[in-house]
Amino acid sequence: MSDYLEETGKTRDRYNRLALLYDLDDVLWLGSKQYSRKKLIKATNLGDSGMVLDLTSGTGRNAGLLAKWVKNGTVIGIDISRNVLKVNRLRNSKYKNLHRVQGMVQSLPFGDETFDTVFCTCGMDTIDGPEIAVSEALRVLKKSGTISLLHLKSNKGPVDVFNFLSRFYAWVWRAEGADLLPYMQKQDVEMLVYKDFQIAEAIIVKKL
């Protein structure tokens, strides 16, 4: 447990140091990450209300999209780094339905069955214990609610331009990648969407 907490602390400190540089990552990916975030939101079939949780909310690119989409609901973004949440707050100050919480996604400070939808884009690949985070996401998700995930895989396939970018991203952010399909298949969920992009995977499930 002490090793796990130490690694989580290192992750927090790294993002605190690099918070102002984080959005350069979207430039590096030539806009493909933001495009993928929008595609994931559309594929989830969100309504315009409800409680939505944005895991590893970071500088708020996904949180802003969610807050705009769920205009009559509430979006809560959680991240371990206070500095990226400051950027998040500045970027999305116009969205009054978006709230931010500093905390660990592996130990969510919310009650059981609180949220209608849980999102995590470009985050499960950078955290320690992604399976623990998914377990927590399922705990706070209401029955028949959905979890939508998009992240780099640990096995990234053949080398090409996007594979090179993913390896550079992994080096900068210490992103180990996450392969969560086998874990999801063992949970009490219905698989709605699974897309394998070789270097990344998208997963949308409904809690039974």
Coordinates of N, CA and C in Angstrom, one line a residue:
M1 N 0.8 -1.2 0.0 CA 0.0 0.0 0.0 C 0.9 1.3 0.0
S2 N 2.0 1.2 0.8 CA 2.8 2.4 0.8 C 3.4 2.7 -0.5
D3 N 3.9 1.6 -1.3 CA 4.4 1.8 -2.6 C 3.4 2.4 -3.5
Y4 N 2.2 1.9 -3.4 CA 1.1 2.5 -4.3 C 0.8 3.9 -4.0
L5 N 0.7 4.3 -2.8 CA 0.5 5.7 -2.4 C 1.7 6.6 -2.8
E6 N 2.9 6.0 -2.7 CA 4.1 6.8 -3.1 C 4.0 7.1 -4.6
E7 N 3.7 6.1 -5.4 CA 3.6 6.3 -6.9 C 2.5 7.3 -7.2
T8 N 1.3 7.2 -6.5 CA 0.3 8.1 -6.7 C 0.7 9.6 -6.4
G9 N 1.5 9.7 -5.3 CA 2.0 11.0 -5.0 C 2.9 11.5 -6.0
K10 N 3.7 10.7 -6.6 CA 4.6 11.1 -7.7 C 3.8 11.6 -8.9
T11 N 2.7 10.9 -9.2 CA 1.9 11.3 -10.3 C 1.3 12.7 -10.1
R12 N 0.8 12.9 -8.8 CA 0.3 14.2 -8.5 C 1.3 15.3 -8.6
D13 N 2.5 15.1 -8.1 CA 3.6 16.1 -8.2 C 4.0 16.4 -9.6
R14 N 4.0 15.3 -10.5 CA 4.4 15.5 -11.9 C 3.4 16.4 -12.6
Y15 N 2.1 16.2 -12.4 CA 1.1 17.0 -13.0 C 1.0 18.4 -12.4
N16 N 1.3 18.5 -11.1 CA 1.4 19.9 -10.5 C 2.5 20.7 -11.2
R17 N 3.7 20.1 -11.5 CA 4.8 20.8 -12.1 C 4.5 21.1 -13.6
L18 N 3.8 20.2 -14.3 CA 3.7 20.4 -15.7 C 2.3 20.9 -16.2
A19 N 1.5 21.3 -15.2 CA 0.1 21.7 -15.5 C 0.0 22.7 -16.7
L20 N 0.8 23.7 -16.7 CA 0.7 24.7 -17.8 C 1.2 24.2 -19.1
L21 N 1.9 23.1 -19.1 CA 2.4 22.5 -20.4 C 1.5 21.4 -20.9
Y22 N 0.5 21.0 -20.1 CA -0.3 19.8 -20.4 C -1.0 19.9 -21.8
D23 N -1.6 21.1 -22.0 CA -2.4 21.3 -23.2 C -1.5 21.2 -24.5
L24 N -0.2 21.4 -24.4 CA 0.6 21.2 -25.6 C 0.5 19.8 -26.1
D25 N 0.1 18.9 -25.3 CA -0.1 17.5 -25.7 C -1.2 17.4 -26.8
D26 N -2.2 18.2 -26.6 CA -3.3 18.2 -27.7 C -2.8 18.7 -29.0
V27 N -1.8 19.6 -29.0 CA -1.2 20.1 -30.2 C -0.4 19.0 -30.8
L28 N 0.4 18.3 -30.0 CA 1.2 17.2 -30.4 C 0.4 16.1 -31.2
W29 N -0.8 15.9 -30.7 CA -1.7 14.9 -31.3 C -2.5 15.4 -32.5
L30 N -2.2 16.6 -32.9 CA -2.8 17.2 -34.1 C -4.3 17.3 -34.0
G31 N -4.8 17.5 -32.8 CA -6.2 17.7 -32.6 C -7.0 16.4 -32.5
S32 N -6.3 15.3 -32.6 CA -7.0 14.0 -32.7 C -7.6 13.6 -31.3
K33 N -7.0 14.1 -30.2 CA -7.5 13.7 -28.9 C -8.8 14.4 -28.6
Q34 N -8.9 15.7 -29.0 CA -10.2 16.4 -28.8 C -11.3 15.9 -29.7
Y35 N -10.9 15.5 -30.9 CA -11.9 14.9 -31.8 C -12.4 13.6 -31.2
S36 N -11.5 12.8 -30.6 CA -11.9 11.6 -30.0 C -12.8 11.8 -28.8
R37 N -12.5 12.8 -28.0 CA -13.4 13.1 -26.9 C -14.8 13.4 -27.3
K38 N -14.9 14.2 -28.4 CA -16.3 14.5 -28.9 C -17.0 13.3 -29.4
K39 N -16.2 12.4 -30.1 CA -16.8 11.2 -30.6 C -17.3 10.3 -29.5
L40 N -16.5 10.2 -28.4 CA -16.9 9.4 -27.3 C -18.2 9.9 -26.6
I41 N -18.3 11.2 -26.5 CA -19.5 11.8 -25.8 C -20.7 11.5 -26.7
K42 N -20.6 11.6 -28.0 CA -21.7 11.4 -28.9 C -22.1 9.9 -28.9
A43 N -21.1 9.0 -28.8 CA -21.4 7.6 -28.8 C -22.1 7.1 -27.5
T44 N -21.9 7.9 -26.4 CA -22.5 7.6 -25.1 C -24.0 7.9 -25.1
N45 N -24.5 8.7 -26.0 CA -25.9 9.1 -26.1 C -26.4 9.8 -24.8
L46 N -25.6 10.8 -24.4 CA -25.9 11.6 -23.2 C -27.2 12.4 -23.4
G47 N -28.0 12.6 -22.4 CA -29.1 13.5 -22.4 C -28.6 14.9 -22.0
D48 N -29.5 15.8 -21.8 CA -29.0 17.2 -21.4 C -29.2 17.4 -19.9
S49 N -29.4 16.3 -19.1 CA -29.5 16.4 -17.7 C -28.8 15.2 -17.0
G50 N -28.9 15.2 -15.7 CA -28.2 14.1 -14.9 C -26.9 14.5 -14.3
M51 N -26.4 13.5 -13.5 CA -25.1 13.7 -12.8 C -24.0 13.0 -13.6
V52 N -23.0 13.7 -14.0 CA -21.9 13.2 -14.8 C -20.6 13.4 -14.0
L53 N -19.8 12.3 -14.0 CA -18.4 12.4 -13.3 C -17.4 12.3 -14.4
D54 N -16.4 13.3 -14.4 CA -15.3 13.3 -15.3 C -14.0 12.9 -14.5
L55 N -13.6 11.7 -14.7 CA -12.4 11.2 -14.0 C -11.1 11.8 -14.6
T56 N -10.1 12.0 -13.8 CA -8.8 12.6 -14.3 C -9.1 13.8 -15.1
S57 N -9.9 14.7 -14.6 CA -10.4 15.8 -15.4 C -9.4 16.8 -15.9
G58 N -8.2 16.8 -15.3 CA -7.1 17.6 -15.8 C -7.4 19.0 -16.1
T59 N -7.0 19.5 -17.2 CA -7.2 20.9 -17.5 C -8.5 21.2 -18.1
G60 N -9.4 20.3 -18.1 CA -10.8 20.5 -18.4 C -11.3 20.5 -19.8
R61 N -10.5 19.9 -20.7 CA -11.0 19.9 -22.1 C -12.2 19.0 -22.3
N62 N -12.2 17.9 -21.6 CA -13.4 17.0 -21.7 C -14.5 17.5 -20.8
A63 N -14.1 18.1 -19.6 CA -15.2 18.6 -18.7 C -16.0 19.7 -19.3
G64 N -15.3 20.6 -20.1 CA -16.0 21.6 -20.8 C -17.0 21.1 -21.8
L65 N -16.6 20.1 -22.6 CA -17.5 19.5 -23.5 C -18.7 18.9 -22.8
L66 N -18.5 18.2 -21.7 CA -19.6 17.6 -21.0 C -20.5 18.6 -20.4
A67 N -20.0 19.7 -19.8 CA -20.8 20.7 -19.2 C -21.7 21.4 -20.3
K68 N -21.2 21.6 -21.5 CA -21.9 22.2 -22.5 C -23.1 21.2 -23.0
W69 N -22.7 19.9 -23.0 CA -23.7 18.9 -23.5 C -24.8 18.7 -22.5
V70 N -24.4 18.6 -21.2 CA -25.4 18.3 -20.1 C -25.8 19.6 -19.5
K71 N -26.4 20.5 -20.3 CA -26.6 21.8 -19.8 C -27.6 22.0 -18.7
N72 N -28.5 21.0 -18.5 CA -29.5 21.0 -17.4 C -29.1 20.1 -16.3
G73 N -27.9 19.5 -16.3 CA -27.4 18.6 -15.3 C -26.2 19.2 -14.6
T74 N -25.5 18.3 -14.0 CA -24.3 18.6 -13.2 C -23.1 17.8 -13.6
V75 N -22.0 18.4 -13.8 CA -20.7 17.7 -14.1 C -19.7 17.9 -13.0
I76 N -19.1 16.9 -12.5 CA -18.1 17.0 -11.5 C -16.8 16.4 -12.1
G77 N -15.8 17.3 -12.1 CA -14.5 16.8 -12.6 C -13.5 16.6 -11.4
I78 N -12.9 15.4 -11.3 CA -12.0 15.1 -10.2 C -10.6 14.8 -10.8
D79 N -9.6 15.3 -10.1 CA -8.2 15.1 -10.5 C -7.4 15.2 -9.2
I80 N -6.2 14.5 -9.2 CA -5.4 14.6 -8.1 C -4.5 15.8 -8.0
S81 N -4.4 16.5 -9.1 CA -3.5 17.7 -9.2 C -4.2 19.0 -9.0
R82 N -3.9 19.7 -8.0 CA -4.6 21.0 -7.8 C -4.3 22.0 -8.9
N83 N -3.1 21.9 -9.5 CA -2.6 22.9 -10.5 C -3.4 22.7 -11.8
V84 N -3.6 21.5 -12.2 CA -4.4 21.3 -13.5 C -5.8 21.7 -13.3
L85 N -6.3 21.5 -12.0 CA -7.7 22.0 -11.7 C -7.8 23.5 -11.8
K86 N -6.8 24.2 -11.5 CA -6.8 25.7 -11.6 C -6.9 26.0 -13.1
V87 N -6.2 25.4 -14.0 CA -6.3 25.6 -15.4 C -7.8 25.3 -15.8
N88 N -8.3 24.1 -15.3 CA -9.6 23.7 -15.6 C -10.6 24.8 -15.3
R89 N -10.5 25.3 -14.1 CA -11.4 26.4 -13.6 C -11.4 27.6 -14.5
L90 N -10.2 28.0 -14.9 CA -10.0 29.2 -15.8 C -10.6 28.9 -17.2
R91 N -10.4 27.8 -17.7 CA -10.9 27.4 -19.0 C -12.4 27.4 -19.1
N92 N -13.0 26.8 -18.0 CA -14.4 26.5 -18.1 C -15.2 27.4 -17.1
S93 N -14.8 28.6 -16.8 CA -15.4 29.4 -15.8 C -16.9 29.8 -16.2
K94 N -17.2 29.7 -17.5 CA -18.5 30.1 -18.0 C -19.6 29.0 -17.7
Y95 N -19.1 27.8 -17.4 CA -20.0 26.7 -17.1 C -20.3 26.6 -15.6
K96 N -21.5 27.1 -15.2 CA -21.9 27.1 -13.8 C -22.3 25.7 -13.3
N97 N -22.5 24.8 -14.2 CA -22.9 23.4 -13.9 C -21.7 22.5 -13.8
L98 N -20.5 23.0 -13.8 CA -19.3 22.2 -13.7 C -18.6 22.6 -12.4
H99 N -18.3 21.5 -11.6 CA -17.7 21.7 -10.3 C -16.4 20.8 -10.3
R100 N -15.4 21.2 -9.6 CA -14.2 20.4 -9.5 C -13.8 20.0 -8.1
V101 N -13.3 18.8 -8.0 CA -12.9 18.2 -6.8 C -11.4 17.7 -6.9
Q102 N -10.6 18.0 -5.9 CA -9.3 17.4 -5.9 C -9.3 16.1 -5.1
G103 N -8.9 15.0 -5.7 CA -9.0 13.7 -5.1 C -8.5 12.6 -5.9
M104 N -8.4 11.4 -5.3 CA -7.9 10.2 -6.0 C -9.0 9.5 -6.7
V105 N -8.8 9.2 -8.0 CA -9.9 8.4 -8.7 C -9.9 6.9 -8.2
Q106 N -8.9 6.5 -7.5 CA -8.8 5.2 -6.9 C -9.6 5.1 -5.6
S107 N -10.0 6.2 -5.1 CA -10.7 6.3 -3.8 C -11.7 7.5 -3.9
L108 N -12.7 7.3 -4.6 CA -13.6 8.5 -4.9 C -14.4 8.9 -3.7
P109 N -14.5 10.2 -3.5 CA -15.1 10.8 -2.3 C -16.6 11.0 -2.5
F110 N -17.3 10.0 -3.1 CA -18.7 10.1 -3.4 C -19.4 8.8 -2.9
G111 N -20.7 8.9 -2.7 CA -21.5 7.8 -2.2 C -21.8 6.8 -3.3
D112 N -22.2 5.6 -3.0 CA -22.6 4.6 -4.0 C -23.8 5.1 -4.8
E113 N -23.7 4.8 -6.1 CA -24.8 5.1 -7.1 C -25.2 6.5 -7.1
T114 N -24.2 7.4 -7.2 CA -24.4 8.9 -7.2 C -24.6 9.4 -8.7
F115 N -23.9 8.8 -9.6 CA -23.8 9.4 -11.0 C -24.5 8.5 -12.0
D116 N -25.1 9.3 -13.0 CA -25.7 8.6 -14.2 C -24.7 8.2 -15.2
T117 N -23.6 8.9 -15.3 CA -22.6 8.6 -16.3 C -21.2 8.9 -15.7
V118 N -20.2 8.1 -16.1 CA -18.8 8.3 -15.7 C -18.0 8.3 -17.0
F119 N -17.2 9.4 -17.1 CA -16.3 9.5 -18.3 C -14.8 9.5 -17.8
C120 N -13.9 8.9 -18.6 CA -12.5 9.1 -18.4 C -11.8 9.0 -19.8
T121 N -11.3 10.2 -20.2 CA -10.6 10.2 -21.5 C -9.2 10.6 -21.3
C122 N -8.3 9.7 -21.8 CA -6.9 10.0 -21.8 C -6.4 10.1 -20.3
G123 N -6.9 9.2 -19.5 CA -6.5 9.2 -18.1 C -6.2 7.9 -17.5
M124 N -6.9 6.8 -17.9 CA -6.6 5.5 -17.3 C -5.2 5.0 -17.6
D125 N -4.6 5.6 -18.7 CA -3.3 5.2 -19.1 C -2.2 5.9 -18.3
T126 N -2.6 6.9 -17.5 CA -1.5 7.6 -16.7 C -1.6 7.4 -15.2
I127 N -2.6 6.7 -14.8 CA -2.8 6.6 -13.3 C -2.2 5.2 -12.8
D128 N -2.0 5.2 -11.5 CA -1.6 3.9 -10.9 C -2.9 3.2 -10.5
G129 N -3.0 1.9 -10.8 CA -4.1 1.1 -10.5 C -5.4 1.4 -11.2
P130 N -5.4 1.3 -12.6 CA -6.6 1.7 -13.3 C -7.7 0.8 -13.0
E131 N -7.5 -0.5 -12.7 CA -8.6 -1.4 -12.4 C -9.3 -1.0 -11.1
I132 N -8.5 -0.5 -10.1 CA -9.1 0.1 -8.9 C -10.0 1.3 -9.2
A133 N -9.5 2.1 -10.1 CA -10.3 3.3 -10.5 C -11.6 2.9 -11.2
V134 N -11.6 1.8 -12.0 CA -12.8 1.4 -12.7 C -13.7 0.8 -11.7
S135 N -13.2 0.0 -10.7 CA -14.0 -0.5 -9.6 C -14.8 0.6 -8.9
E136 N -14.0 1.7 -8.6 CA -14.6 2.8 -7.9 C -15.7 3.5 -8.8
A137 N -15.4 3.6 -10.0 CA -16.4 4.2 -11.0 C -17.7 3.4 -11.0
L138 N -17.5 2.1 -11.0 CA -18.7 1.2 -11.0 C -19.5 1.4 -9.6
R139 N -18.8 1.6 -8.6 CA -19.4 1.8 -7.3 C -20.3 3.0 -7.2
V140 N -19.8 4.1 -7.7 CA -20.5 5.4 -7.7 C -21.5 5.6 -8.8
L141 N -21.5 4.6 -9.7 CA -22.4 4.7 -10.9 C -23.8 4.1 -10.5
K142 N -24.9 4.7 -10.9 CA -26.2 4.2 -10.7 C -26.4 3.0 -11.6
K143 N -27.3 2.1 -11.3 CA -27.7 1.0 -12.1 C -28.3 1.5 -13.4
S144 N -27.9 0.9 -14.5 CA -28.2 1.2 -15.9 C -27.5 2.5 -16.3
G145 N -26.6 3.0 -15.5 CA -25.7 4.1 -15.9 C -24.6 3.6 -16.8
T146 N -23.9 4.5 -17.4 CA -22.8 4.1 -18.4 C -21.5 4.7 -17.9
I147 N -20.4 3.9 -18.2 CA -19.0 4.3 -18.1 C -18.4 4.3 -19.5
S148 N -17.8 5.5 -19.8 CA -17.2 5.6 -21.1 C -15.7 5.9 -20.9
L149 N -14.8 5.1 -21.5 CA -13.4 5.2 -21.3 C -12.7 5.3 -22.7
L150 N -11.6 6.1 -22.7 CA -10.7 6.2 -23.9 C -9.3 6.4 -23.4
H151 N -8.4 5.5 -23.8 CA -7.0 5.6 -23.2 C -6.1 4.8 -24.1
L152 N -4.8 5.1 -24.0 CA -3.8 4.4 -24.7 C -3.6 3.0 -24.0
K153 N -3.3 2.0 -24.9 CA -3.1 0.6 -24.4 C -1.6 0.5 -24.0
S154 N -1.4 -0.5 -23.2 CA 0.0 -0.8 -22.9 C 0.8 -1.5 -24.0
N155 N 0.1 -2.3 -24.8 CA 0.6 -2.9 -26.0 C 0.2 -2.1 -27.2
K156 N 1.1 -1.3 -27.8 CA 0.6 -0.3 -28.8 C 0.8 -0.7 -30.3
G157 N 1.1 -1.9 -30.5 CA 1.1 -2.4 -31.9 C 2.3 -1.9 -32.7
P158 N 2.2 -2.0 -34.1 CA 3.3 -1.7 -35.0 C 3.6 -0.2 -34.9
V159 N 4.9 0.1 -35.3 CA 5.3 1.5 -35.2 C 4.8 2.3 -36.4
D160 N 4.2 3.4 -36.2 CA 3.8 4.4 -37.2 C 3.8 5.7 -36.5
V161 N 3.3 6.8 -37.2 CA 3.4 8.1 -36.7 C 2.7 8.3 -35.4
F162 N 1.5 7.7 -35.3 CA 0.7 7.8 -34.0 C 1.3 6.9 -32.9
N163 N 1.9 5.8 -33.3 CA 2.6 5.0 -32.3 C 3.7 5.7 -31.8
F164 N 4.5 6.4 -32.6 CA 5.6 7.2 -32.1 C 5.1 8.3 -31.2
L165 N 4.0 9.0 -31.5 CA 3.4 10.0 -30.6 C 3.0 9.4 -29.3
S166 N 2.4 8.2 -29.3 CA 2.0 7.6 -28.1 C 3.1 7.2 -27.2
R167 N 4.3 6.8 -27.8 CA 5.4 6.5 -27.0 C 6.1 7.7 -26.4
F168 N 6.1 8.8 -27.2 CA 6.6 10.1 -26.7 C 5.7 10.6 -25.5
Y169 N 4.4 10.5 -25.7 CA 3.4 10.8 -24.7 C 3.7 10.0 -23.4
A170 N 3.9 8.7 -23.6 CA 4.1 7.8 -22.5 C 5.4 8.2 -21.7
W171 N 6.4 8.6 -22.4 CA 7.7 9.0 -21.8 C 7.5 10.3 -21.0
V172 N 6.8 11.3 -21.6 CA 6.7 12.6 -20.9 C 5.8 12.4 -19.6
W173 N 4.7 11.7 -19.8 CA 3.7 11.6 -18.7 C 3.8 10.4 -17.9
R174 N 4.8 9.5 -18.1 CA 5.0 8.2 -17.5 C 3.7 7.4 -17.6
A175 N 3.1 7.4 -18.8 CA 1.9 6.7 -19.0 C 2.2 5.2 -19.4
E176 N 1.8 4.3 -18.5 CA 2.1 2.9 -18.7 C 1.1 2.3 -19.7
G177 N -0.1 2.9 -19.9 CA -1.1 2.3 -20.7 C -2.0 1.5 -19.9
A178 N -3.2 1.2 -20.4 CA -4.1 0.3 -19.7 C -4.9 -0.6 -20.7
D179 N -5.0 -1.8 -20.4 CA -5.8 -2.8 -21.2 C -6.9 -3.3 -20.3
L180 N -8.1 -2.6 -20.4 CA -9.1 -2.8 -19.5 C -10.3 -3.7 -20.0
L181 N -10.2 -4.2 -21.2 CA -11.2 -5.1 -21.7 C -11.4 -6.3 -20.9
P182 N -10.3 -7.1 -20.6 CA -10.4 -8.3 -19.8 C -11.1 -8.0 -18.4
Y183 N -10.7 -6.9 -17.8 CA -11.2 -6.6 -16.5 C -12.7 -6.3 -16.6
M184 N -13.1 -5.5 -17.6 CA -14.5 -5.1 -17.8 C -15.4 -6.4 -18.1
Q185 N -14.8 -7.3 -18.8 CA -15.6 -8.5 -19.1 C -15.9 -9.4 -17.9
K186 N -15.2 -9.1 -16.8 CA -15.5 -9.9 -15.6 C -16.5 -9.1 -14.7
Q187 N -16.9 -7.9 -15.0 CA -17.8 -7.1 -14.2 C -19.2 -7.3 -14.6
D188 N -20.1 -6.9 -13.7 CA -21.5 -7.0 -14.0 C -22.0 -5.8 -14.8
V189 N -21.6 -5.9 -16.1 CA -21.9 -4.8 -17.0 C -22.3 -5.4 -18.4
E190 N -22.9 -4.6 -19.2 CA -23.2 -4.9 -20.6 C -22.3 -4.1 -21.5
M191 N -21.6 -4.7 -22.4 CA -20.7 -4.0 -23.3 C -21.5 -3.4 -24.4
L192 N -21.5 -2.1 -24.5 CA -22.2 -1.3 -25.5 C -21.3 -1.0 -26.7
V193 N -20.1 -0.6 -26.4 CA -19.1 -0.3 -27.5 C -17.7 -0.7 -27.1
Y194 N -17.0 -1.4 -28.0 CA -15.6 -1.6 -27.8 C -14.9 -1.3 -29.2
K195 N -13.9 -0.4 -29.2 CA -13.2 -0.1 -30.4 C -11.7 -0.2 -30.0
D196 N -11.0 -1.0 -30.8 CA -9.6 -1.2 -30.7 C -8.9 -0.5 -31.8
F197 N -8.1 0.6 -31.4 CA -7.4 1.4 -32.4 C -5.9 1.1 -32.4
Q198 N -5.5 -0.1 -32.0 CA -4.1 -0.6 -31.9 C -3.4 0.1 -30.8
I199 N -3.2 1.4 -30.8 CA -2.5 2.1 -29.8 C -3.4 2.5 -28.6
A200 N -4.7 2.5 -28.9 CA -5.7 2.9 -27.9 C -6.9 2.1 -27.9
E201 N -7.8 2.2 -26.9 CA -9.1 1.5 -26.9 C -10.2 2.4 -26.3
A202 N -11.4 2.3 -26.9 CA -12.5 3.0 -26.3 C -13.5 1.9 -25.8
I203 N -14.1 2.1 -24.6 CA -15.0 1.2 -24.0 C -16.2 2.0 -23.5
I204 N -17.4 1.5 -23.8 CA -18.6 2.0 -23.2 C -19.4 0.9 -22.7
V205 N -19.7 0.9 -21.4 CA -20.5 -0.2 -20.8 C -21.6 0.3 -20.0
K206 N -22.7 -0.5 -19.8 CA -23.8 -0.2 -19.0 C -23.8 -1.0 -17.7
K207 N -24.0 -0.4 -16.6 CA -24.0 -1.2 -15.3 C -25.3 -1.9 -15.2
L208 N -25.2 -3.2 -14.9 CA -26.5 -4.0 -14.7 C -26.9 -4.0 -13.3

